[in-house]
Amino acid sequence: MPLALLALAIGAFGIGTTEFVIMGLLPEVAGDYGVSIPTAGWLVTGYALGVMLGAPVMTALGTRVSRKGMLMLLMGLFIAGNLLSALAPVFGIMLVGRVVASLTHGAFFGIGSVVAADLVAPEKKAGAIAMMFTGLTLANVIGVPLGTFIGQSSSWRITFALVAALGVAGLLGVAKLVPDLPKPEGVHLRHELAAFKNIQVLLALAMTVLGFGGVFAAITYIAPMMTEAAGFSDGAVTWLLVVFGAGMFVGNLVGGKFADRAPLLMLVLPLTGLAIALGLFTVTAHDKVAAAVTLFAIGVLGFATVPSLQKRVLDQAHAAPTLASAMNIGAFNLGNAIAAWLGGLVIAAGFDYTASNWVGVGLAVSALALAFLAEALERRGAPTAAAPDRQLAVATH
């Protein structure tokens, strides 16, 4: 694999760390600023909204410059946002810093996916994309627990300063290792928008929203679920998230290895397994060992779909893939927000915390239905922008 993928993975590691580490530091941040925990929660919500807004806006700006230049600009904004968060004298300024950092998220992964795919042979695209996303999965295994530990034992401001330093490393890596790929000739915003006329692109985005949303229906409420249902201590939740992050890491590697051979099959199998695992989690959540094993499985199955979903968007929008790819990253965050909201409604209705897993089952099954619909449309000859694998049977290739 080209060394340029390492630079992209470093950037992804920093972005993944800053996105999730705040969840473990909310009490410290709230205490320093004298705000309530729900108010501090806007640092999470604001980031997610910034990702969804930033994905199309920053990618649209990126149609005017080279992809390498845009990646460097995005890393610069990421550094600025995290430094602002680290130094913010009042809560409102920290919230601004979070939003500034989040604006880079979708565009970095969207443009980075296109660059990663362009750096390798066509049959290795999913593997290259998975290599970049390895940085994101490792962030949940290493970056988030380490940043949480530093923030809790020292200062949360140091955590965000260190995340900014990761951004500097990513910026230098992009500048040094990523080739100076020119902006494709004749590609303008209207060409990028035209990709969304393709039903297969829309179906892929919907699969992302529903499939990964199924994961977050459970993960959003993992802390109270594990402490109240399984009987874990509050301190054990951090290490349970490490277990989940390790599952994400494994799932990303497996998905990247096999998605190039059978991308559609690598949606169907993990989504089926995810629906089953989430259903089982309503039972296994009451036993410590079984809960940890199931949590690992949810991480594996949930993230095994990511390389296939991202590659599918690139394939179907191959003439102008950048905006569609970035919007797919926004779709992950939209799925997270919808799943958290639906899970909250179920819990607020009087059901226990494990009931949110049934929301995840419904979302995963819905994504699976869309995968079969996409396959049926391809078999019927519905127009597509590319010619990816036509049959599930390509798994034997």
Coordinates of C-alpha atoms in Angstrom, one line a residue:
M1 CA 0.0 0.0 0.0
P2 CA 1.3 3.5 -0.8
L3 CA 2.7 5.5 2.1
A4 CA 0.2 8.3 1.3
L5 CA -2.4 6.1 2.9
L6 CA -0.5 6.4 6.2
A7 CA -0.9 10.2 6.1
L8 CA -4.6 9.8 5.5
A9 CA -4.9 7.3 8.4
I10 CA -3.1 9.7 10.7
G11 CA -5.6 12.4 9.8
A12 CA -8.5 9.9 10.3
F13 CA -7.0 9.0 13.7
G14 CA -7.1 12.6 14.9
I15 CA -10.6 13.2 13.6
G16 CA -11.9 10.0 15.2
T17 CA -10.3 10.9 18.5
T18 CA -11.7 14.4 18.7
E19 CA -15.2 13.2 17.7
F20 CA -15.6 10.6 20.4
V21 CA -13.3 11.7 23.2
I22 CA -15.6 14.5 24.3
M23 CA -18.2 11.9 25.4
G24 CA -15.9 10.8 28.2
L25 CA -14.9 14.3 29.2
L26 CA -18.3 16.0 29.5
P27 CA -18.4 16.1 33.3
E28 CA -14.9 17.8 33.4
V29 CA -15.8 20.3 30.7
A30 CA -19.2 21.0 32.3
G31 CA -17.6 21.5 35.7
D32 CA -14.9 23.9 34.4
Y33 CA -17.5 26.1 32.6
G34 CA -20.2 25.8 35.2
V35 CA -22.8 24.4 32.9
S36 CA -25.0 21.4 33.2
I37 CA -24.2 18.0 31.6
P38 CA -27.1 18.4 29.1
T39 CA -25.7 21.8 28.1
A40 CA -22.3 20.3 27.7
G41 CA -23.9 17.7 25.5
W42 CA -24.2 20.3 22.8
L43 CA -20.5 19.8 22.2
V44 CA -21.5 16.3 20.9
T45 CA -24.6 17.5 19.0
G46 CA -22.9 20.5 17.6
Y47 CA -20.1 18.4 16.2
A48 CA -22.6 16.0 14.5
L49 CA -24.5 18.9 12.9
G50 CA -21.3 20.4 11.8
V51 CA -20.3 17.2 10.1
M52 CA -23.6 17.1 8.1
L53 CA -23.3 20.8 7.2
G54 CA -19.6 20.7 6.4
A55 CA -19.6 17.6 4.2
P56 CA -21.4 19.3 1.2
V57 CA -20.1 22.8 1.8
M58 CA -16.4 22.0 2.2
T59 CA -16.6 19.5 -0.7
A60 CA -18.2 22.0 -2.9
L61 CA -15.3 24.4 -2.2
G62 CA -12.9 21.5 -2.9
T63 CA -14.1 21.4 -6.5
R64 CA -12.1 24.5 -7.1
V65 CA -8.7 23.3 -5.9
S66 CA -6.6 20.1 -6.1
R67 CA -7.5 17.3 -3.8
K68 CA -4.2 17.4 -2.0
G69 CA -4.5 21.2 -1.5
M70 CA -8.0 20.6 0.0
L71 CA -6.8 17.9 2.3
M72 CA -4.2 20.3 3.6
L73 CA -6.7 23.0 4.1
L74 CA -9.0 20.7 6.0
M75 CA -6.2 19.6 8.3
G76 CA -5.4 23.3 8.9
L77 CA -9.0 24.0 9.9
F78 CA -9.0 20.8 12.1
I79 CA -5.9 22.1 14.0
A80 CA -7.5 25.6 14.4
G81 CA -10.8 24.1 15.7
N82 CA -9.1 21.9 18.3
L83 CA -6.7 24.6 19.5
L84 CA -9.7 26.9 19.9
S85 CA -11.4 24.2 22.0
A86 CA -8.3 23.8 24.1
L87 CA -7.9 27.5 24.8
A88 CA -11.6 28.6 24.9
P89 CA -12.2 30.8 27.9
V90 CA -16.0 30.3 27.8
F91 CA -18.3 27.5 26.8
G92 CA -19.6 29.3 23.7
I93 CA -16.2 29.6 22.2
M94 CA -15.4 26.0 22.8
L95 CA -18.6 25.1 21.0
V96 CA -17.5 27.2 18.1
G97 CA -14.1 25.4 18.1
R98 CA -16.0 22.0 18.0
V99 CA -18.0 23.1 15.1
V100 CA -15.0 24.4 13.2
A101 CA -13.2 21.1 13.7
S102 CA -16.3 19.2 12.6
L103 CA -16.6 21.0 9.3
T104 CA -13.6 19.1 8.1
H105 CA -14.8 15.7 9.0
G106 CA -17.0 14.7 6.1
A107 CA -15.0 16.4 3.4
F108 CA -11.7 14.8 4.7
F109 CA -13.1 11.3 4.6
G110 CA -14.9 11.9 1.4
I111 CA -12.0 13.4 -0.5
G112 CA -9.6 11.1 1.3
S113 CA -11.6 8.1 0.1
V114 CA -11.4 9.3 -3.5
V115 CA -7.6 9.9 -3.2
A116 CA -7.0 6.5 -1.5
A117 CA -9.0 4.7 -4.3
D118 CA -7.0 6.6 -7.0
L119 CA -3.7 5.6 -5.5
V120 CA -4.2 1.8 -6.1
A121 CA -5.4 -0.5 -8.8
P122 CA -9.2 -0.8 -9.3
E123 CA -9.3 -4.2 -7.6
K124 CA -7.7 -2.8 -4.4
K125 CA -9.9 0.2 -3.9
A126 CA -11.9 -1.1 -0.9
G127 CA -8.7 -2.2 0.8
A128 CA -7.1 1.3 0.3
I129 CA -10.3 2.9 1.7
A130 CA -10.2 0.5 4.7
M131 CA -6.6 1.4 5.3
M132 CA -7.5 5.1 5.7
F133 CA -10.5 4.2 8.0
T134 CA -8.1 2.1 10.1
G135 CA -7.1 5.4 11.6
L136 CA -10.7 6.0 12.7
T137 CA -11.1 2.6 14.2
L138 CA -7.7 2.8 16.0
A139 CA -8.9 6.1 17.5
N140 CA -11.6 4.2 19.3
V141 CA -9.1 1.6 20.6
I142 CA -6.2 4.0 21.5
G143 CA -6.9 7.6 21.0
V144 CA -10.3 7.9 22.9
P145 CA -9.4 6.0 26.0
L146 CA -5.9 7.6 26.2
G147 CA -7.4 11.1 25.7
T148 CA -10.1 10.4 28.3
F149 CA -7.5 9.2 30.8
I150 CA -5.4 12.3 30.2
G151 CA -8.4 14.6 30.4
Q152 CA -9.7 13.1 33.6
S153 CA -6.3 12.8 35.4
S154 CA -4.8 16.1 34.2
S155 CA -6.8 18.5 32.1
W156 CA -9.2 18.1 29.2
R157 CA -7.5 21.1 27.6
I158 CA -4.3 19.0 27.3
T159 CA -6.3 16.4 25.5
F160 CA -7.5 18.8 22.8
A161 CA -4.1 20.3 22.5
L162 CA -2.7 16.8 21.8
V163 CA -5.5 16.2 19.2
A164 CA -4.4 19.4 17.5
A165 CA -0.8 18.0 17.5
L166 CA -2.2 15.0 15.7
G167 CA -3.6 17.3 13.1
V168 CA -0.2 18.9 12.6
A169 CA 1.2 15.4 12.0
G170 CA -1.6 14.7 9.5
L171 CA -1.0 17.9 7.7
L172 CA 2.7 17.3 7.4
G173 CA 2.0 13.7 6.2
V174 CA -0.3 14.9 3.5
A175 CA 2.1 17.6 2.4
K176 CA 5.0 15.1 2.2
L177 CA 3.4 11.8 1.2
V178 CA 0.3 12.5 -0.8
P179 CA 1.0 13.0 -4.5
D180 CA -0.1 16.3 -6.0
L181 CA -3.2 15.0 -7.8
P182 CA -4.7 17.8 -9.9
K183 CA -8.3 18.7 -9.8
P184 CA -10.1 16.6 -12.5
E185 CA -10.8 18.6 -15.6
G186 CA -14.4 19.4 -16.3
V187 CA -15.6 18.5 -12.8
H188 CA -17.7 21.2 -11.3
L189 CA -20.3 21.3 -8.5
R190 CA -23.2 20.7 -10.9
H191 CA -21.4 17.5 -12.0
E192 CA -21.0 16.4 -8.4
L193 CA -24.7 17.1 -7.7
A194 CA -25.7 15.1 -10.8
A195 CA -24.6 11.9 -9.1
F196 CA -27.6 12.1 -6.8
K197 CA -29.9 11.5 -9.8
N198 CA -28.6 7.9 -9.6
I199 CA -31.0 5.8 -7.6
Q200 CA -28.1 3.5 -6.6
V201 CA -26.2 6.4 -5.0
L202 CA -29.3 7.3 -3.0
L203 CA -29.8 3.7 -1.9
A204 CA -26.2 3.4 -0.8
L205 CA -26.6 6.6 1.3
A206 CA -29.8 5.3 2.8
M207 CA -28.1 2.0 3.6
T208 CA -25.3 3.9 5.4
V209 CA -27.9 5.9 7.5
L210 CA -29.9 2.8 8.5
G211 CA -27.0 0.2 8.8
F212 CA -24.6 2.2 10.9
G213 CA -27.6 3.8 12.7
G214 CA -28.4 0.3 14.0
V215 CA -25.0 0.3 15.7
F216 CA -25.5 3.6 17.4
A217 CA -29.0 2.7 18.7
A218 CA -27.1 0.5 21.1
I219 CA -23.8 2.3 21.6
T220 CA -25.4 5.7 22.5
Y221 CA -26.9 4.2 25.6
I222 CA -24.1 1.7 26.3
A223 CA -23.0 3.4 29.6
P224 CA -26.4 3.1 31.5
M225 CA -27.1 -0.3 29.7
M226 CA -23.9 -1.8 31.0
T227 CA -24.0 -0.3 34.5
E228 CA -27.7 -1.0 35.1
A229 CA -28.3 -4.2 33.2
A230 CA -24.9 -6.0 33.2
G231 CA -23.8 -4.6 36.6
F232 CA -20.5 -3.1 35.4
S233 CA -18.9 -0.2 37.4
D234 CA -18.8 3.3 35.9
G235 CA -15.1 2.9 35.4
A236 CA -15.5 -0.2 33.3
V237 CA -17.4 1.6 30.6
T238 CA -14.2 3.1 29.2
W239 CA -12.7 -0.4 28.7
L240 CA -16.0 -1.7 27.2
L241 CA -15.7 1.0 24.6
V242 CA -12.2 -0.2 23.9
V243 CA -13.7 -3.7 23.3
F244 CA -16.2 -2.1 20.9
G245 CA -13.4 -0.2 19.2
A246 CA -11.3 -3.3 18.8
G247 CA -14.3 -4.9 17.1
M248 CA -14.6 -1.9 14.8
F249 CA -10.9 -2.3 13.9
V250 CA -11.3 -6.0 13.1
G251 CA -14.5 -5.4 11.1
N252 CA -12.8 -2.7 9.1
L253 CA -9.9 -5.0 8.1
V254 CA -12.3 -7.9 7.2
G255 CA -14.6 -5.6 5.2
G256 CA -11.6 -4.0 3.4
K257 CA -10.2 -7.5 2.5
F258 CA -13.4 -8.9 1.0
A259 CA -15.3 -5.9 -0.2
D260 CA -13.3 -5.7 -3.4
R261 CA -14.3 -9.3 -4.3
A262 CA -18.0 -9.1 -3.3
P263 CA -19.0 -5.6 -2.1
L264 CA -22.7 -6.4 -2.1
L265 CA -22.3 -9.7 -0.2
M266 CA -20.1 -7.8 2.3
L267 CA -23.2 -5.7 3.0
V268 CA -25.7 -8.6 3.2
L269 CA -23.8 -10.8 5.6
P270 CA -22.7 -8.2 8.1
L271 CA -26.1 -6.5 8.2
T272 CA -27.8 -9.9 8.8
G273 CA -25.3 -10.7 11.5
L274 CA -25.7 -7.2 13.0
A275 CA -29.5 -7.5 13.3
I276 CA -29.0 -10.9 15.0
A277 CA -26.3 -9.6 17.4
L278 CA -28.4 -6.5 18.3
G279 CA -31.4 -8.8 19.0
L280 CA -29.3 -11.0 21.2
F281 CA -27.9 -8.0 23.0
T282 CA -31.3 -7.5 24.7
V283 CA -30.5 -10.8 26.5
T284 CA -26.7 -10.9 26.8
A285 CA -26.7 -7.3 28.2
H286 CA -27.6 -8.8 31.5
D287 CA -24.4 -10.9 31.8
K288 CA -21.0 -9.3 32.0
V289 CA -19.0 -11.7 29.8
A290 CA -21.8 -12.2 27.3
A291 CA -22.3 -8.5 27.1
A292 CA -18.6 -7.8 26.3
V293 CA -18.5 -10.5 23.6
T294 CA -21.7 -9.2 22.0
L295 CA -20.4 -5.7 22.1
F296 CA -17.2 -6.8 20.3
A297 CA -19.4 -8.6 17.7
I298 CA -21.5 -5.5 17.1
G299 CA -18.3 -3.5 16.4
V300 CA -17.1 -6.1 14.0
L301 CA -20.3 -6.5 12.1
G302 CA -21.2 -2.8 12.1
F303 CA -17.8 -1.6 10.7
A304 CA -17.4 -4.5 8.2
T305 CA -20.0 -2.7 6.1
V306 CA -18.1 0.6 5.9
P307 CA -15.6 -0.2 3.1
S308 CA -18.3 -1.7 0.9
L309 CA -20.7 1.2 1.5
Q310 CA -18.0 3.8 0.7
K311 CA -16.7 1.9 -2.3
R312 CA -20.3 1.4 -3.6
V313 CA -20.8 5.2 -3.5
L314 CA -17.5 5.7 -5.4
D315 CA -18.5 3.1 -8.0
Q316 CA -22.0 4.4 -8.6
A317 CA -20.9 8.1 -8.7
H318 CA -17.6 7.4 -10.5
A319 CA -17.8 10.4 -12.9
A320 CA -18.1 12.8 -10.0
P321 CA -17.5 10.9 -6.7
T322 CA -16.2 13.5 -4.3
L323 CA -19.4 15.1 -3.0
A324 CA -21.2 11.7 -2.9
S325 CA -18.4 10.2 -0.9
A326 CA -18.4 13.1 1.5
M327 CA -22.2 12.9 1.9
N328 CA -21.8 9.3 2.7
I329 CA -19.7 10.3 5.7
G330 CA -22.4 12.7 6.7
A331 CA -24.9 9.9 6.3
F332 CA -23.1 8.0 9.1
N333 CA -23.6 10.9 11.4
L334 CA -27.2 11.3 10.4
G335 CA -27.7 7.7 11.2
N336 CA -26.1 8.2 14.5
A337 CA -28.4 11.1 15.3
I338 CA -31.6 9.3 14.2
A339 CA -30.7 6.1 16.0
A340 CA -30.0 8.0 19.3
W341 CA -33.3 9.9 19.0
L342 CA -35.3 6.8 18.3
G343 CA -33.6 4.9 21.1
G344 CA -34.3 7.8 23.4
L345 CA -38.0 7.7 22.5
V346 CA -38.2 4.0 23.3
I347 CA -36.5 4.5 26.7
A348 CA -38.6 7.6 27.5
A349 CA -41.7 5.5 26.8
G350 CA -40.9 3.4 29.9
F351 CA -38.8 0.5 28.5
D352 CA -35.4 -0.3 29.9
Y353 CA -32.1 0.6 28.3
T354 CA -31.8 -2.7 26.4
A355 CA -34.9 -1.9 24.4
S356 CA -32.9 0.5 22.3
N357 CA -31.3 -2.6 20.8
W358 CA -34.6 -3.4 19.1
V359 CA -34.4 0.0 17.4
G360 CA -31.1 -1.1 16.1
V361 CA -32.5 -4.4 14.8
G362 CA -35.2 -2.5 12.9
L363 CA -32.7 -0.2 11.3
A364 CA -30.3 -3.0 10.3
V365 CA -33.1 -5.0 8.8
S366 CA -34.2 -1.9 6.9
A367 CA -30.7 -1.5 5.5
L368 CA -30.6 -5.1 4.5
A369 CA -33.9 -4.7 2.6
L370 CA -32.4 -1.8 0.7
A371 CA -29.3 -3.9 -0.2
F372 CA -31.6 -6.5 -1.8
L373 CA -33.6 -3.8 -3.5
A374 CA -30.4 -2.3 -5.0
E375 CA -29.4 -5.8 -6.2
A376 CA -32.8 -6.3 -7.8
L377 CA -32.7 -3.0 -9.6
E378 CA -29.3 -3.9 -11.0
R379 CA -30.5 -7.2 -12.2
R380 CA -33.4 -5.6 -13.9
G381 CA -31.0 -3.3 -15.8
A382 CA -31.8 0.0 -13.9
P383 CA -29.3 2.6 -15.1
T384 CA -26.3 3.0 -12.9
A385 CA -23.2 5.1 -13.1
A386 CA -20.8 2.2 -12.9
A387 CA -20.8 -1.5 -13.3
P388 CA -19.9 -3.0 -9.9
D389 CA -20.5 -6.6 -9.0
R390 CA -23.8 -7.7 -10.5
Q391 CA -24.5 -10.7 -8.4
L392 CA -24.0 -11.9 -4.9
A393 CA -22.5 -15.0 -6.4
V394 CA -19.3 -13.1 -7.1
A395 CA -18.2 -14.1 -3.6
T396 CA -16.8 -17.3 -5.2
H397 CA -14.5 -15.1 -7.3

